[in-house]
XYZ file of C-alpha atoms in Angstrom:
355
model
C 10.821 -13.423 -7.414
C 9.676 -9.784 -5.925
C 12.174 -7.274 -5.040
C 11.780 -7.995 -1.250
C 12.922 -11.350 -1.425
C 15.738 -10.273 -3.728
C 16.379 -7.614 -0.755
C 15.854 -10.697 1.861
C 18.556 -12.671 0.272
C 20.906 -9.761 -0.337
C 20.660 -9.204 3.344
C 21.502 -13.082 3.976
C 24.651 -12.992 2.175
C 25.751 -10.176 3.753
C 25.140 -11.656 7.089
C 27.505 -14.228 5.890
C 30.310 -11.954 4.221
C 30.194 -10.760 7.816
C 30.665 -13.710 9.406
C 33.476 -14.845 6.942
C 35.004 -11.460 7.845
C 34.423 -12.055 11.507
C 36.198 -15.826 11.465
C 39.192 -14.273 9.449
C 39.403 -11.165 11.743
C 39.655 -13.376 14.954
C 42.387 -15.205 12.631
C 44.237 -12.552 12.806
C 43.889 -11.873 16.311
C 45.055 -15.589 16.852
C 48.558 -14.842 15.109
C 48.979 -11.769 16.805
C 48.255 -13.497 20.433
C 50.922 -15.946 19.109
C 53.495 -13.262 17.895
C 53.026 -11.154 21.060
C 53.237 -14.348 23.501
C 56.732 -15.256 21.757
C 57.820 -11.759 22.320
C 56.533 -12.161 26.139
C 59.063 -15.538 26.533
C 62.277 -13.060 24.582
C 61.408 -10.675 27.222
C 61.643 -13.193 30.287
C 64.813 -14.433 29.251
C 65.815 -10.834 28.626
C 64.954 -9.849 32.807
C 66.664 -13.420 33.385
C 69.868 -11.727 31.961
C 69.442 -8.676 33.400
C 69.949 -10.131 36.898
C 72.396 -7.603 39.305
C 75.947 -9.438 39.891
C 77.747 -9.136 43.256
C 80.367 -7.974 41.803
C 81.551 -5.555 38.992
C 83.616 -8.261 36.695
C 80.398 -10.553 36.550
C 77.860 -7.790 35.933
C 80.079 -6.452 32.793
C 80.496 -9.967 31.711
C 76.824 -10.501 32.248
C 76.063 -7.279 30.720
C 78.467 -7.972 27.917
C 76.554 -11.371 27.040
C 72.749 -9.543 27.754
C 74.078 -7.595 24.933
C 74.775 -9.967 22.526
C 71.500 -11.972 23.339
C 69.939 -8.407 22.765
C 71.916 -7.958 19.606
C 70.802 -11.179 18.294
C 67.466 -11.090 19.358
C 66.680 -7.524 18.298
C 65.196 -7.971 14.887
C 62.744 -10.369 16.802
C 61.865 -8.090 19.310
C 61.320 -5.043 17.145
C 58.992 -7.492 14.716
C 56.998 -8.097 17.683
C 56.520 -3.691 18.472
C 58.820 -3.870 21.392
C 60.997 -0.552 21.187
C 62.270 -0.392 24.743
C 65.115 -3.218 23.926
C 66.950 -0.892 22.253
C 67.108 1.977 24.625
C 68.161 -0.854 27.466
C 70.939 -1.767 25.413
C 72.612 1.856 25.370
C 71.447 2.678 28.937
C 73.576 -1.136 30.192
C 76.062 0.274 28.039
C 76.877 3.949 29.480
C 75.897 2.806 33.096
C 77.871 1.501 35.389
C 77.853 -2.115 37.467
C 76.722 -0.538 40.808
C 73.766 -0.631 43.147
C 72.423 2.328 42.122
C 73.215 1.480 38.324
C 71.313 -1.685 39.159
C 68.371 0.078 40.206
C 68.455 2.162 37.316
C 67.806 -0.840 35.027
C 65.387 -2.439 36.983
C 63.372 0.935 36.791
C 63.824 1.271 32.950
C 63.506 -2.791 32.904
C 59.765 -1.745 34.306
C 60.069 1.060 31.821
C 60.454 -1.282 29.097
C 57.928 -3.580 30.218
C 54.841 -1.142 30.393
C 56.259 0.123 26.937
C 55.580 -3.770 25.760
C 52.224 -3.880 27.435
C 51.405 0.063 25.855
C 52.461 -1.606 22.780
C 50.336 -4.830 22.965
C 47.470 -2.833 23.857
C 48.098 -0.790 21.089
C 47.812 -4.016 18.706
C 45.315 -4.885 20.192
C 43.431 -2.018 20.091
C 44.568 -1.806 16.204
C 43.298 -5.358 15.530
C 40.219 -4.367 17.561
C 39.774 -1.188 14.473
C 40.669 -3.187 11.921
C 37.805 -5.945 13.140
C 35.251 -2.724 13.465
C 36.457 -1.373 10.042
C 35.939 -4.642 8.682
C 32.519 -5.027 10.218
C 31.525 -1.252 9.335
C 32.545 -2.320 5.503
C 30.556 -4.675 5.423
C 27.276 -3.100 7.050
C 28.317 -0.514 4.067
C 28.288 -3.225 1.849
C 25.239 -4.197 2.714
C 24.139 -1.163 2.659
C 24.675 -0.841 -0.971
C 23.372 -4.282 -1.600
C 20.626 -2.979 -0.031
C 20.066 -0.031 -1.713
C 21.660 -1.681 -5.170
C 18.532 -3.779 -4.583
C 15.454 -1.184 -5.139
C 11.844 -2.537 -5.752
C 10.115 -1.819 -8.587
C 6.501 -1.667 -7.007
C 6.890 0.920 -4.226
C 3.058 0.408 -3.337
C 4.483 -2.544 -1.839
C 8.040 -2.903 -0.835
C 9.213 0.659 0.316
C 8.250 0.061 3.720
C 10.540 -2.982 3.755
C 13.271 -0.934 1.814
C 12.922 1.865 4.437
C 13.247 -0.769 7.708
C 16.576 -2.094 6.097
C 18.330 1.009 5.312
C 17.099 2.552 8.655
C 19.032 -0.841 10.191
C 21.990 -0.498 7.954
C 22.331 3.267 8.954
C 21.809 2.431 12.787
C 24.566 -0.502 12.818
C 27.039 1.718 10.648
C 26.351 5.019 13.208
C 27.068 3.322 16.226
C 31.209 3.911 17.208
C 33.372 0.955 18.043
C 34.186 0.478 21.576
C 36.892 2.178 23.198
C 39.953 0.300 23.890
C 40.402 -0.594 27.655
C 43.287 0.630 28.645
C 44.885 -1.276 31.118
C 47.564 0.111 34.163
C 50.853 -0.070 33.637
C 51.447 -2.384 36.253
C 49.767 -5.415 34.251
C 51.893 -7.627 32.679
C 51.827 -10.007 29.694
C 49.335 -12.780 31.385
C 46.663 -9.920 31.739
C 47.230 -8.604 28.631
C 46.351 -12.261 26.787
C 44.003 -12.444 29.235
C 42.332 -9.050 27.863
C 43.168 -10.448 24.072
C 40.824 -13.786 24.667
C 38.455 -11.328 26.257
C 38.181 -8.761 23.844
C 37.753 -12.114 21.263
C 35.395 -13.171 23.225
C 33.712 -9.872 22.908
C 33.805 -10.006 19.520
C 32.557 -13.260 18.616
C 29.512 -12.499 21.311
C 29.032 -9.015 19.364
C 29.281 -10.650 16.198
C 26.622 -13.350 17.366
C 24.681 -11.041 18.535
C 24.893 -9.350 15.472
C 23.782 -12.306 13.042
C 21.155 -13.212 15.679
C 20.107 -9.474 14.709
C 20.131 -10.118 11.169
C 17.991 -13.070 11.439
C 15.503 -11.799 13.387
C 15.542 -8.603 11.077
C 15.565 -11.320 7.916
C 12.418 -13.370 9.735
C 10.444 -9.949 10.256
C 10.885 -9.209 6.639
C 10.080 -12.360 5.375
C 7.257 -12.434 7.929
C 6.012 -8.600 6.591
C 6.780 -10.239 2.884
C 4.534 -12.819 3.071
C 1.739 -10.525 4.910
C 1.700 -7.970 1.889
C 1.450 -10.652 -0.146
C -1.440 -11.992 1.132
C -2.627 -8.456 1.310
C -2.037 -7.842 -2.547
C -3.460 -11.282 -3.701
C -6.622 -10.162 -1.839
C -6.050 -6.476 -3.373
C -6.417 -8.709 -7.086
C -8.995 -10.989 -6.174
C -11.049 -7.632 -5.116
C -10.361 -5.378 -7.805
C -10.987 -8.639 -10.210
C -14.297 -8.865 -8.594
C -14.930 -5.311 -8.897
C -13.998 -5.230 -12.535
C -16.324 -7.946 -13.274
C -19.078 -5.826 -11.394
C -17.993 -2.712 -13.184
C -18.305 -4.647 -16.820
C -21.681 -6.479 -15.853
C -23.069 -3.258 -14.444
C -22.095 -1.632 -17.857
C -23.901 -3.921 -20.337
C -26.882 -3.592 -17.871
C -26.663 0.182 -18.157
C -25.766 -0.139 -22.004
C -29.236 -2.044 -22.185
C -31.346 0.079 -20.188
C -30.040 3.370 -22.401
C -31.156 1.390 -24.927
C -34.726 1.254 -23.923
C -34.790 4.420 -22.522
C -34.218 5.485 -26.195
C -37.112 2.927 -27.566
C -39.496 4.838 -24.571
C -38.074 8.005 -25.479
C -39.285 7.247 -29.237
C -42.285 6.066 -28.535
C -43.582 8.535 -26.055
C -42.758 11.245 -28.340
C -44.903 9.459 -31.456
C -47.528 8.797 -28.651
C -47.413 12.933 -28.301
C -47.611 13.447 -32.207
C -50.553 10.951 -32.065
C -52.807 12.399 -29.073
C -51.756 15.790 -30.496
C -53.407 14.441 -33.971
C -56.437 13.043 -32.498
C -56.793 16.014 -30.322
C -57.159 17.905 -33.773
C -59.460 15.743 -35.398
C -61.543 15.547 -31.921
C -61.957 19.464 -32.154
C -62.876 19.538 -35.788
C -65.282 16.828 -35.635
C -66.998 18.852 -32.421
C -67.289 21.732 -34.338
C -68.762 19.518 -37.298
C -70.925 17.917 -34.717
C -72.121 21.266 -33.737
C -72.615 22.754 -36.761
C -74.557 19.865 -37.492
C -76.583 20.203 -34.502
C -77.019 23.699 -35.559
C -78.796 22.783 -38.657
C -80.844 20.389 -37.018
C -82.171 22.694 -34.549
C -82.971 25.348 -36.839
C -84.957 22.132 -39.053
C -86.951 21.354 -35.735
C -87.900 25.088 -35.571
C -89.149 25.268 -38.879
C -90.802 21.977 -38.411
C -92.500 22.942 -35.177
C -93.780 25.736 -37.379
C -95.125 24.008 -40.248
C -96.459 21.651 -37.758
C -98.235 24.478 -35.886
C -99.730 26.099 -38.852
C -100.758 22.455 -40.822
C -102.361 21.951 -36.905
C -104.660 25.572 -37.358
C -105.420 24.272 -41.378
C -106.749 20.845 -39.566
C -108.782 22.312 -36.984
C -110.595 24.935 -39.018
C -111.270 22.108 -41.564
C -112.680 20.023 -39.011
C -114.486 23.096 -37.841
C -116.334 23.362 -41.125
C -116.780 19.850 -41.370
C -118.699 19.830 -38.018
C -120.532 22.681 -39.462
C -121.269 20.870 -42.287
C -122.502 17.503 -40.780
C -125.107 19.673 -38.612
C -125.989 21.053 -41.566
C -126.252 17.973 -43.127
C -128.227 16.106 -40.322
C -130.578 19.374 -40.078
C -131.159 19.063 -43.996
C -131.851 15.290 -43.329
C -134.203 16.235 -40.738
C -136.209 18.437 -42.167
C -136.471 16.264 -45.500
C -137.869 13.572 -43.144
C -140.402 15.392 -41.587
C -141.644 17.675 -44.250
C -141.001 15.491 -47.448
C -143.781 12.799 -47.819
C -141.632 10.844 -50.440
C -139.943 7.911 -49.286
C -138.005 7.408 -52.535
C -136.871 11.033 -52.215
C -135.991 10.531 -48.224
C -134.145 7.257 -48.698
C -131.643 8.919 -51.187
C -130.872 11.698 -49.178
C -130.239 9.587 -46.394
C -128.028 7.648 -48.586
C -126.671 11.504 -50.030
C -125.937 11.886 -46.332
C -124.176 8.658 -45.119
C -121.961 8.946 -48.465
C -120.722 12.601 -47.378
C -119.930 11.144 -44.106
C -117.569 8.424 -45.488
């Protein structure tokens, strides 16, 4: 269970504390209704006795028993916050049985009877407090629930942390209503009338109240369930991500890996074509050397060549110079020479020096 459900559920039972506190406060209110009316009924039979006789013997023996009724009935009229009984008492005592004493009393009777009303108002108005002190303890209590009730992930739940203490701190800032204070001429009937009203008021203020609460509890369940969906999509990205991020790694882990291989290799490649690029040069400069020699052979051959060329031609100068000879000797051997033996082997002398 998160912390803003904890929070949710916190607020819930405070909702119904108040309530309970509510139901026993109007309780209370009942009794004191009850208490007050009884003291309203002493009171009428009190201005029943207080009736002005027509003569002085029956109003002292009417004042005489009012006394005694007031005597008995005292303790339950000052249980019930009535004060002006006893004052009437000592005033129908020292005063006298004539009209103008009879006047007097039915002044201070008035007296007495806006002093009850002052003082039903003023229990009233005291149960009225004591409902608003009860309802401001328990918005404090609830209050400290609420803040008892911190969430541990504040990425998440201190916006609904913030809305319920901002509540708390509205509902426990705003002052109870001010008592109405009624005139003095109102008498008991209006003032249960204004005790049902202000219960009234109360219950609708309390209603109103837990109607507030729920709505409050609905928007944070309603905001609870939103972040949730929120942070499940927050995991199922970041998940997704991760997976990315560890894929994307073993794909860069493999490409450093052949950049290294390429790396390697291009640098032997280097050291190679540097090698061959060594060996190139000193096989050109072999090659040239070579071709060096050669040219210098070719040279000397075309010189040799040129000078076995002028041997040839001068021998086949003296050659020719010897074969005219040679056909001149023949010649003249034929014509002058009469010997045919003779002729025929210098002809043959001849052909074999041509062969």
């Amino acid at each position: 269970m998160t912390s803003a459900s904890m929070k949710v559920e916190g607020q819930v039972i405070g909702s119904e504390t108040v309530g309970e506190n509510l139901d026993e406060v109007n309780d209370m209110m009942k009794h004191t209704a009850l208490d007050e009316a009884a003291g309203d009924t002493q009171e009428d039979e009190n201005k029943e006795n207080i009736i002005t006789p027509d003569s002085s013997l029956d109003s002292s023996t009417e004042n005489d028993e009012s006394n005694s009724i007031r005597q008995e009935e005292g303790g339950a009229s000052q249980d019930n916050k009535c004060p002006a009984s006893i004052p009437e008492e000592e005033e129908l005592n020292k005063k006298g049985t004539t009209d103008d004493s009879n006047q007097e009393e039915e002044a201070d009777q008035d007296a007495a009877e806006t002093d009850c009303v002052s003082g039903f108002n003023q229990s009233a108005s005291q149960s009225q407090h004591s409902a608003s002190t009860v309802q401001t303890k328990t918005t404090k209590q609830l209050l400290i629930d609420a803040r008892e009730y911190k969430p541990s992930d504040q990425t998440i739940n201190d916006e609904n942390y913030d809305l319920v203490t901002e509540n708390t701190e509205i509902k426990i800032s705003v002052p109870p209503p001010p008592p109405d204070v009624p005139p003095p001429e109102s008498k008991a009937s209006s003032g249960r009338s204004k005790m049902t009203q202000q219960q009234q008021t109360l219950m609708i203020e309390s209603g109103k109240l837990l109607e507030h609460l729920r709505k409050e509890v609905y928007k944070l369940r309603k905001q609870n369930a939103q972040l949730k969906n929120d942070f499940r999509n927050l995991q199922d990205n970041n998940q997704r991500l991760m997976d990315a991020n560890s894929s994307l790694g073993e794909t860069f882990g493999t490409l450093n890996k052949h950049a290294k291989q390429v790396s390697k290799t291009n640098a032997r490649l280097k050291k190679e074509l540097q090698s061959t690029k060594d060996q190139f040069d000193r096989e050109r400069l072999e090659h040239q050397n070579q071709v060096d020699i050669l040219q210098m052979q070719q040279l000397e051959l075309k010189d040799e060549l040129t000078m076995k060329q002028e041997t040839y031609i001068e021998e086949v100068h003296e050659r020719l110079h010897l074969q005219k000879v040679m056909t001149r000797i023949v010649d003249t051997v034929q014509e002058r020479c009469r010997d045919h033996r003779l002729v025929e082997d210098i002809l043959a002398m001849s052909d074999e020096c041509e062969f």
